[in-house]
């Protein structure tokens, strides 16, 4: 087996963390494991920001510094270099969300273009990323996905969204920087998927540059993957997929219930796990046409992918297989994988403190509601503290 429990090594996992940073992480995960605290904390923080109360310093020195690399690209450089000294690459993620004006969309595109140029010069950043709703209004994606005709003004607006995708994917291709495109709510995702497929068709001709995201908590994604595979073979382009389980489960289930349609989410956690692992296997079985970026904090899935790579004789550093975790989470997976020579990249979110709040709130909620994750982070941190004490 390729995998004998390497993720339990906390010395490698936390090598970059000083004792004080480890203490801070311990305190933070303890706090966010308490659900009512997260709920109240979120409400109070949202209110304080809206009321312009001076809470940014407090947020910055707690959740922000743990889950984000900095307020701008340059601010993230120390983190990027430190992680790369241990073999872990960075995917700079401009995590400002919920801004819906043309100037914000243009600014998000410019930031992504800047990151690609930055990445072209820096080995530590082989991959860039953007979010569909960072480049265009949610409503437009939704309307397009429903097949409803656009007004003339909406069509012009949509053309600008397409142009933003194109500018970014083109520059990524010219600079040999892979570009991941995140996935969001299912009711806007169809239009994003079509657009990303167009980008793959155009730019994944001699190598895979553009990656879409498959949220495997959706029970329709295996069929989608197979359909896309058929299409790519027929039209001679390659596919890249970031596979994740998915971050919007509660929202998806609530909307389906409210509007009275069957939920797109798998019937259980176990069904999602099976679906995720099946997608990983399918991609590894077809690595000639599909590249994999496994975005997960799940140890079992990570071990499984390592074992499948081993069985199939896929080199650990084969550029068609990447593992990804979020900054501030599952360092035991990231740094141990890198130690053994696998390709690993962490998403490093950045942006002004108040603008990355939706991202931070999602992380806090995820660490509260996702069974096991916080317990696991805490157990690892405690074990490392013990290990250092005994040294
Ligand atoms: C590098 C990276 C990129 C990411 N990009 C995206 C993205 O583009 N879009 C996005 O949506 N998310 C994205 N995520 C977030 C990701 O979806 C969450 O981190 C993920 O859901 C947590 O799952 P896990 O694989 O770490 O494993 P686990 O912690 O084992 O799984 C938890 C997940 O399982 C699913 N689940 C839990 N309970 C149930 C249930 N009862 N029924 C069905 N399913 C259930 C949910 O998806 C839940 O989040 C990304 C994560 C990483 C690490």
Tab-separated table of N, CA and C in Angstrom, residues 150-237:
chain	number	residue	atom	x	y	z
A	150	UNK	N	-32.497	36.100	-23.045
A	150	UNK	CA	-31.987	37.329	-22.447
A	150	UNK	C	-32.618	38.534	-23.132
A	151	UNK	N	-32.757	39.625	-22.406
A	151	UNK	CA	-33.066	40.910	-23.050
A	151	UNK	C	-31.786	41.343	-23.773
A	152	UNK	N	-31.921	42.394	-24.583
A	152	UNK	CA	-30.739	42.846	-25.324
A	152	UNK	C	-29.610	43.262	-24.366
A	153	UNK	N	-30.020	43.982	-23.325
A	153	UNK	CA	-29.023	44.467	-22.353
A	153	UNK	C	-28.363	43.289	-21.633
A	154	UNK	N	-29.183	42.290	-21.293
A	154	UNK	CA	-28.617	41.118	-20.601
A	154	UNK	C	-27.642	40.371	-21.512
A	155	UNK	N	-27.989	40.303	-22.803
A	155	UNK	CA	-27.091	39.617	-23.740
A	155	UNK	C	-25.726	40.306	-23.796
A	156	UNK	N	-25.761	41.647	-23.808
A	156	UNK	CA	-24.504	42.413	-23.829
A	156	UNK	C	-23.713	42.123	-22.548
A	157	UNK	N	-24.455	42.085	-21.444
A	157	UNK	CA	-23.820	41.815	-20.153
A	157	UNK	C	-23.206	40.409	-20.137
A	158	UNK	N	-23.956	39.435	-20.642
A	158	UNK	CA	-23.463	38.050	-20.694
A	158	UNK	C	-22.222	37.943	-21.586
A	159	UNK	N	-22.252	38.676	-22.707
A	159	UNK	CA	-21.076	38.651	-23.601
A	159	UNK	C	-19.822	39.113	-22.849
A	160	UNK	N	-20.035	40.048	-21.921
A	160	UNK	CA	-18.887	40.512	-21.134
A	160	UNK	C	-18.398	39.409	-20.178
A	161	UNK	N	-19.351	38.627	-19.655
A	161	UNK	CA	-18.957	37.506	-18.780
A	161	UNK	C	-18.099	36.525	-19.590
A	162	UNK	N	-18.588	36.202	-20.790
A	162	UNK	CA	-17.856	35.262	-21.652
A	162	UNK	C	-16.461	35.819	-21.952
A	163	UNK	N	-16.402	37.123	-22.229
A	163	UNK	CA	-15.104	37.751	-22.552
A	163	UNK	C	-14.142	37.664	-21.361
A	164	UNK	N	-14.681	37.775	-20.147
A	164	UNK	CA	-13.815	37.674	-18.952
A	164	UNK	C	-13.238	36.258	-18.831
A	165	UNK	N	-14.102	35.256	-19.009
A	165	UNK	CA	-13.608	33.871	-18.965
A	165	UNK	C	-12.508	33.695	-20.019
A	166	UNK	N	-12.811	34.209	-21.210
A	166	UNK	CA	-11.891	34.000	-22.325
A	166	UNK	C	-10.536	34.666	-22.076
A	167	UNK	N	-10.567	35.883	-21.562
A	167	UNK	CA	-9.314	36.613	-21.315
A	167	UNK	C	-8.444	35.839	-20.319
A	168	UNK	N	-9.086	35.325	-19.279
A	168	UNK	CA	-8.341	34.616	-18.234
A	168	UNK	C	-7.798	33.284	-18.761
A	169	UNK	N	-8.638	32.520	-19.453
A	169	UNK	CA	-8.197	31.202	-19.935
A	169	UNK	C	-7.107	31.362	-20.999
A	170	UNK	N	-7.246	32.399	-21.816
A	170	UNK	CA	-6.244	32.644	-22.865
A	170	UNK	C	-4.875	32.952	-22.228
A	171	UNK	N	-4.883	33.843	-21.254
A	171	UNK	CA	-3.617	34.200	-20.603
A	171	UNK	C	-3.021	32.986	-19.863
A	172	UNK	N	-3.903	32.195	-19.260
A	172	UNK	CA	-3.436	30.984	-18.559
A	172	UNK	C	-2.734	30.068	-19.552
A	173	UNK	N	-3.356	29.894	-20.700
A	173	UNK	CA	-2.773	29.029	-21.741
A	173	UNK	C	-1.414	29.594	-22.199
A	174	UNK	N	-1.383	30.898	-22.468
A	174	UNK	CA	-0.131	31.512	-22.961
A	174	UNK	C	1.009	31.357	-21.953
A	175	UNK	N	0.644	31.316	-20.664
A	175	UNK	CA	1.673	31.256	-19.622
A	175	UNK	C	1.832	29.872	-19.000
A	176	UNK	N	1.098	28.897	-19.558
A	176	UNK	CA	1.208	27.536	-19.060
A	176	UNK	C	0.863	27.427	-17.569
A	177	UNK	N	-0.143	28.195	-17.168
A	177	UNK	CA	-0.622	28.156	-15.776
A	177	UNK	C	-2.011	27.514	-15.813
A	178	UNK	N	-2.213	26.451	-15.047
A	178	UNK	CA	-3.533	25.817	-15.067
A	178	UNK	C	-4.548	26.705	-14.354
A	179	UNK	N	-5.786	26.666	-14.844
A	179	UNK	CA	-6.803	27.526	-14.230
A	179	UNK	C	-7.996	26.674	-13.775
A	180	UNK	N	-8.290	26.750	-12.492
A	180	UNK	CA	-9.428	26.019	-11.926
A	180	UNK	C	-10.623	26.961	-11.866
A	181	UNK	N	-11.789	26.451	-12.215
A	181	UNK	CA	-12.998	27.272	-12.088
A	181	UNK	C	-13.914	26.590	-11.069
A	182	UNK	N	-14.201	27.298	-9.999
A	182	UNK	CA	-14.985	26.727	-8.905
A	182	UNK	C	-16.420	26.422	-9.336
A	183	UNK	N	-17.102	25.601	-8.543
A	183	UNK	CA	-18.528	25.340	-8.790
A	183	UNK	C	-19.330	25.902	-7.625
A	184	UNK	N	-20.547	26.362	-7.940
A	184	UNK	CA	-21.378	26.981	-6.894
A	184	UNK	C	-22.765	26.322	-6.838
A	185	UNK	N	-23.816	27.095	-6.624
A	185	UNK	CA	-25.135	26.503	-6.448
A	185	UNK	C	-25.632	25.852	-7.746
A	186	UNK	N	-26.341	24.734	-7.603
A	186	UNK	CA	-26.742	23.959	-8.797
A	186	UNK	C	-27.608	24.768	-9.755
A	187	UNK	N	-28.389	25.735	-9.217
A	187	UNK	CA	-29.324	26.450	-10.084
A	187	UNK	C	-28.660	27.577	-10.883
A	188	UNK	N	-27.368	27.762	-10.691
A	188	UNK	CA	-26.639	28.640	-11.622
A	188	UNK	C	-25.535	27.885	-12.376
A	189	UNK	N	-25.342	26.634	-12.000
A	189	UNK	CA	-24.149	25.921	-12.453
A	189	UNK	C	-24.213	25.472	-13.919
A	190	UNK	N	-25.439	25.199	-14.440
A	190	UNK	CA	-25.527	24.695	-15.831
A	190	UNK	C	-24.880	25.669	-16.812
A	191	UNK	N	-25.191	26.957	-16.643
A	191	UNK	CA	-24.642	27.957	-17.571
A	191	UNK	C	-23.128	28.052	-17.411
A	192	UNK	N	-22.652	27.962	-16.161
A	192	UNK	CA	-21.193	28.003	-15.927
A	192	UNK	C	-20.542	26.780	-16.576
A	193	UNK	N	-21.182	25.615	-16.420
A	193	UNK	CA	-20.621	24.387	-17.010
A	193	UNK	C	-20.479	24.522	-18.526
A	194	UNK	N	-21.532	25.044	-19.160
A	194	UNK	CA	-21.471	25.193	-20.633
A	194	UNK	C	-20.319	26.109	-21.037
A	195	UNK	N	-20.186	27.178	-20.290
A	195	UNK	CA	-19.141	28.147	-20.593
A	195	UNK	C	-17.751	27.533	-20.389
A	196	UNK	N	-17.592	26.789	-19.315
A	196	UNK	CA	-16.285	26.171	-19.050
A	196	UNK	C	-15.986	25.115	-20.117
A	197	UNK	N	-17.015	24.380	-20.536
A	197	UNK	CA	-16.788	23.394	-21.613
A	197	UNK	C	-16.284	24.105	-22.874
A	198	UNK	N	-16.884	25.259	-23.181
A	198	UNK	CA	-16.391	26.033	-24.343
A	198	UNK	C	-14.923	26.401	-24.179
A	199	UNK	N	-14.542	26.765	-22.952
A	199	UNK	CA	-13.143	27.150	-22.703
A	199	UNK	C	-12.221	25.931	-22.844
A	200	UNK	N	-12.677	24.791	-22.376
A	200	UNK	CA	-11.860	23.566	-22.507
A	200	UNK	C	-11.682	23.224	-23.981
A	201	UNK	N	-12.802	23.329	-24.711
A	201	UNK	CA	-12.759	23.032	-26.150
A	201	UNK	C	-11.722	23.930	-26.840
A	202	UNK	N	-11.676	25.178	-26.417
A	202	UNK	CA	-10.810	26.142	-27.069
A	202	UNK	C	-9.349	26.044	-26.604
A	203	UNK	N	-9.159	25.816	-25.299
A	203	UNK	CA	-7.789	25.927	-24.769
A	203	UNK	C	-7.153	24.601	-24.346
A	204	UNK	N	-7.960	23.534	-24.147
A	204	UNK	CA	-7.358	22.248	-23.758
A	204	UNK	C	-7.070	21.431	-25.014
A	205	UNK	N	-6.282	21.987	-25.909
A	205	UNK	CA	-6.054	21.298	-27.175
A	205	UNK	C	-4.805	20.429	-27.120
A	206	UNK	N	-3.677	21.018	-26.734
A	206	UNK	CA	-2.484	20.159	-26.641
A	206	UNK	C	-2.159	19.754	-25.207
A	207	UNK	N	-2.656	20.503	-24.234
A	207	UNK	CA	-2.526	20.080	-22.831
A	207	UNK	C	-3.700	20.649	-22.023
A	208	UNK	N	-3.863	20.136	-20.809
A	208	UNK	CA	-5.023	20.554	-20.020
A	208	UNK	C	-4.689	21.813	-19.214
A	209	UNK	N	-5.365	22.886	-19.568
A	209	UNK	CA	-5.167	24.164	-18.888
A	209	UNK	C	-6.396	24.500	-18.049
A	210	UNK	N	-7.579	24.282	-18.612
A	210	UNK	CA	-8.824	24.693	-17.951
A	210	UNK	C	-9.446	23.508	-17.205
A	211	UNK	N	-9.751	23.721	-15.944
A	211	UNK	CA	-10.387	22.699	-15.102
A	211	UNK	C	-11.750	23.207	-14.622
A	212	UNK	N	-12.780	22.401	-14.808
A	212	UNK	CA	-14.068	22.697	-14.175
A	212	UNK	C	-14.114	21.990	-12.810
A	213	UNK	N	-15.165	22.229	-12.043
A	213	UNK	CA	-15.300	21.576	-10.737
A	213	UNK	C	-16.546	20.697	-10.712
A	214	UNK	N	-16.391	19.487	-10.209
A	214	UNK	CA	-17.532	18.585	-10.032
A	214	UNK	C	-17.819	18.460	-8.550
A	215	UNK	N	-19.032	18.842	-8.152
A	215	UNK	CA	-19.423	18.683	-6.743
A	215	UNK	C	-20.081	17.315	-6.601
A	216	UNK	N	-19.362	16.392	-6.016
A	216	UNK	CA	-19.836	15.010	-6.027
A	216	UNK	C	-20.943	14.742	-5.005
A	217	UNK	N	-21.356	15.773	-4.225
A	217	UNK	CA	-22.572	15.582	-3.420
A	217	UNK	C	-23.797	15.625	-4.316
A	218	UNK	N	-23.620	16.013	-5.564
A	218	UNK	CA	-24.716	15.978	-6.544
A	218	UNK	C	-24.772	14.594	-7.188
A	219	UNK	N	-25.972	13.972	-7.149
A	219	UNK	CA	-26.023	12.597	-7.652
A	219	UNK	C	-25.965	12.513	-9.171
A	220	UNK	N	-26.068	13.676	-9.862
A	220	UNK	CA	-26.025	13.617	-11.331
A	220	UNK	C	-24.621	13.807	-11.909
A	221	UNK	N	-23.616	13.998	-11.052
A	221	UNK	CA	-22.301	14.396	-11.576
A	221	UNK	C	-21.502	13.266	-12.248
A	222	UNK	N	-21.744	11.999	-11.846
A	222	UNK	CA	-21.033	10.911	-12.539
A	222	UNK	C	-21.496	10.844	-13.993
A	223	UNK	N	-22.804	10.947	-14.204
A	223	UNK	CA	-23.330	10.916	-15.581
A	223	UNK	C	-22.785	12.094	-16.375
A	224	UNK	N	-22.735	13.244	-15.714
A	224	UNK	CA	-22.218	14.445	-16.383
A	224	UNK	C	-20.763	14.222	-16.813
A	225	UNK	N	-19.976	13.652	-15.899
A	225	UNK	CA	-18.560	13.398	-16.194
A	225	UNK	C	-18.419	12.477	-17.412
A	226	UNK	N	-19.240	11.433	-17.439
A	226	UNK	CA	-19.155	10.476	-18.561
A	226	UNK	C	-19.585	11.140	-19.879
A	227	UNK	N	-20.638	11.974	-19.808
A	227	UNK	CA	-21.079	12.683	-21.027
A	227	UNK	C	-19.977	13.605	-21.536
A	228	UNK	N	-19.360	14.310	-20.601
A	228	UNK	CA	-18.294	15.248	-20.985
A	228	UNK	C	-17.118	14.490	-21.606
A	229	UNK	N	-16.865	13.323	-21.046
A	229	UNK	CA	-15.772	12.502	-21.561
A	229	UNK	C	-16.041	12.114	-23.015
A	230	UNK	N	-17.280	11.676	-23.290
A	230	UNK	CA	-17.656	11.304	-24.673
A	230	UNK	C	-17.461	12.494	-25.606
A	231	UNK	N	-17.929	13.644	-25.146
A	231	UNK	CA	-17.835	14.861	-25.961
A	231	UNK	C	-16.374	15.217	-26.255
A	232	UNK	N	-15.556	15.136	-25.217
A	232	UNK	CA	-14.135	15.509	-25.370
A	232	UNK	C	-13.433	14.558	-26.339
A	233	UNK	N	-13.792	13.272	-26.254
A	233	UNK	CA	-13.166	12.306	-27.168
A	233	UNK	C	-13.579	12.607	-28.609
A	234	UNK	N	-14.895	12.892	-28.763
A	234	UNK	CA	-15.423	13.149	-30.113
A	234	UNK	C	-14.786	14.400	-30.722
A	235	UNK	N	-14.589	15.414	-29.885
A	235	UNK	CA	-14.110	16.691	-30.420
A	235	UNK	C	-12.610	16.923	-30.178
A	236	UNK	N	-11.948	15.897	-29.676
A	236	UNK	CA	-10.482	15.942	-29.487
A	236	UNK	C	-9.971	17.098	-28.638
A	237	UNK	N	-10.540	17.259	-27.475
A	237	UNK	CA	-9.915	18.156	-26.500
A	237	UNK	C	-9.811	17.401	-25.190
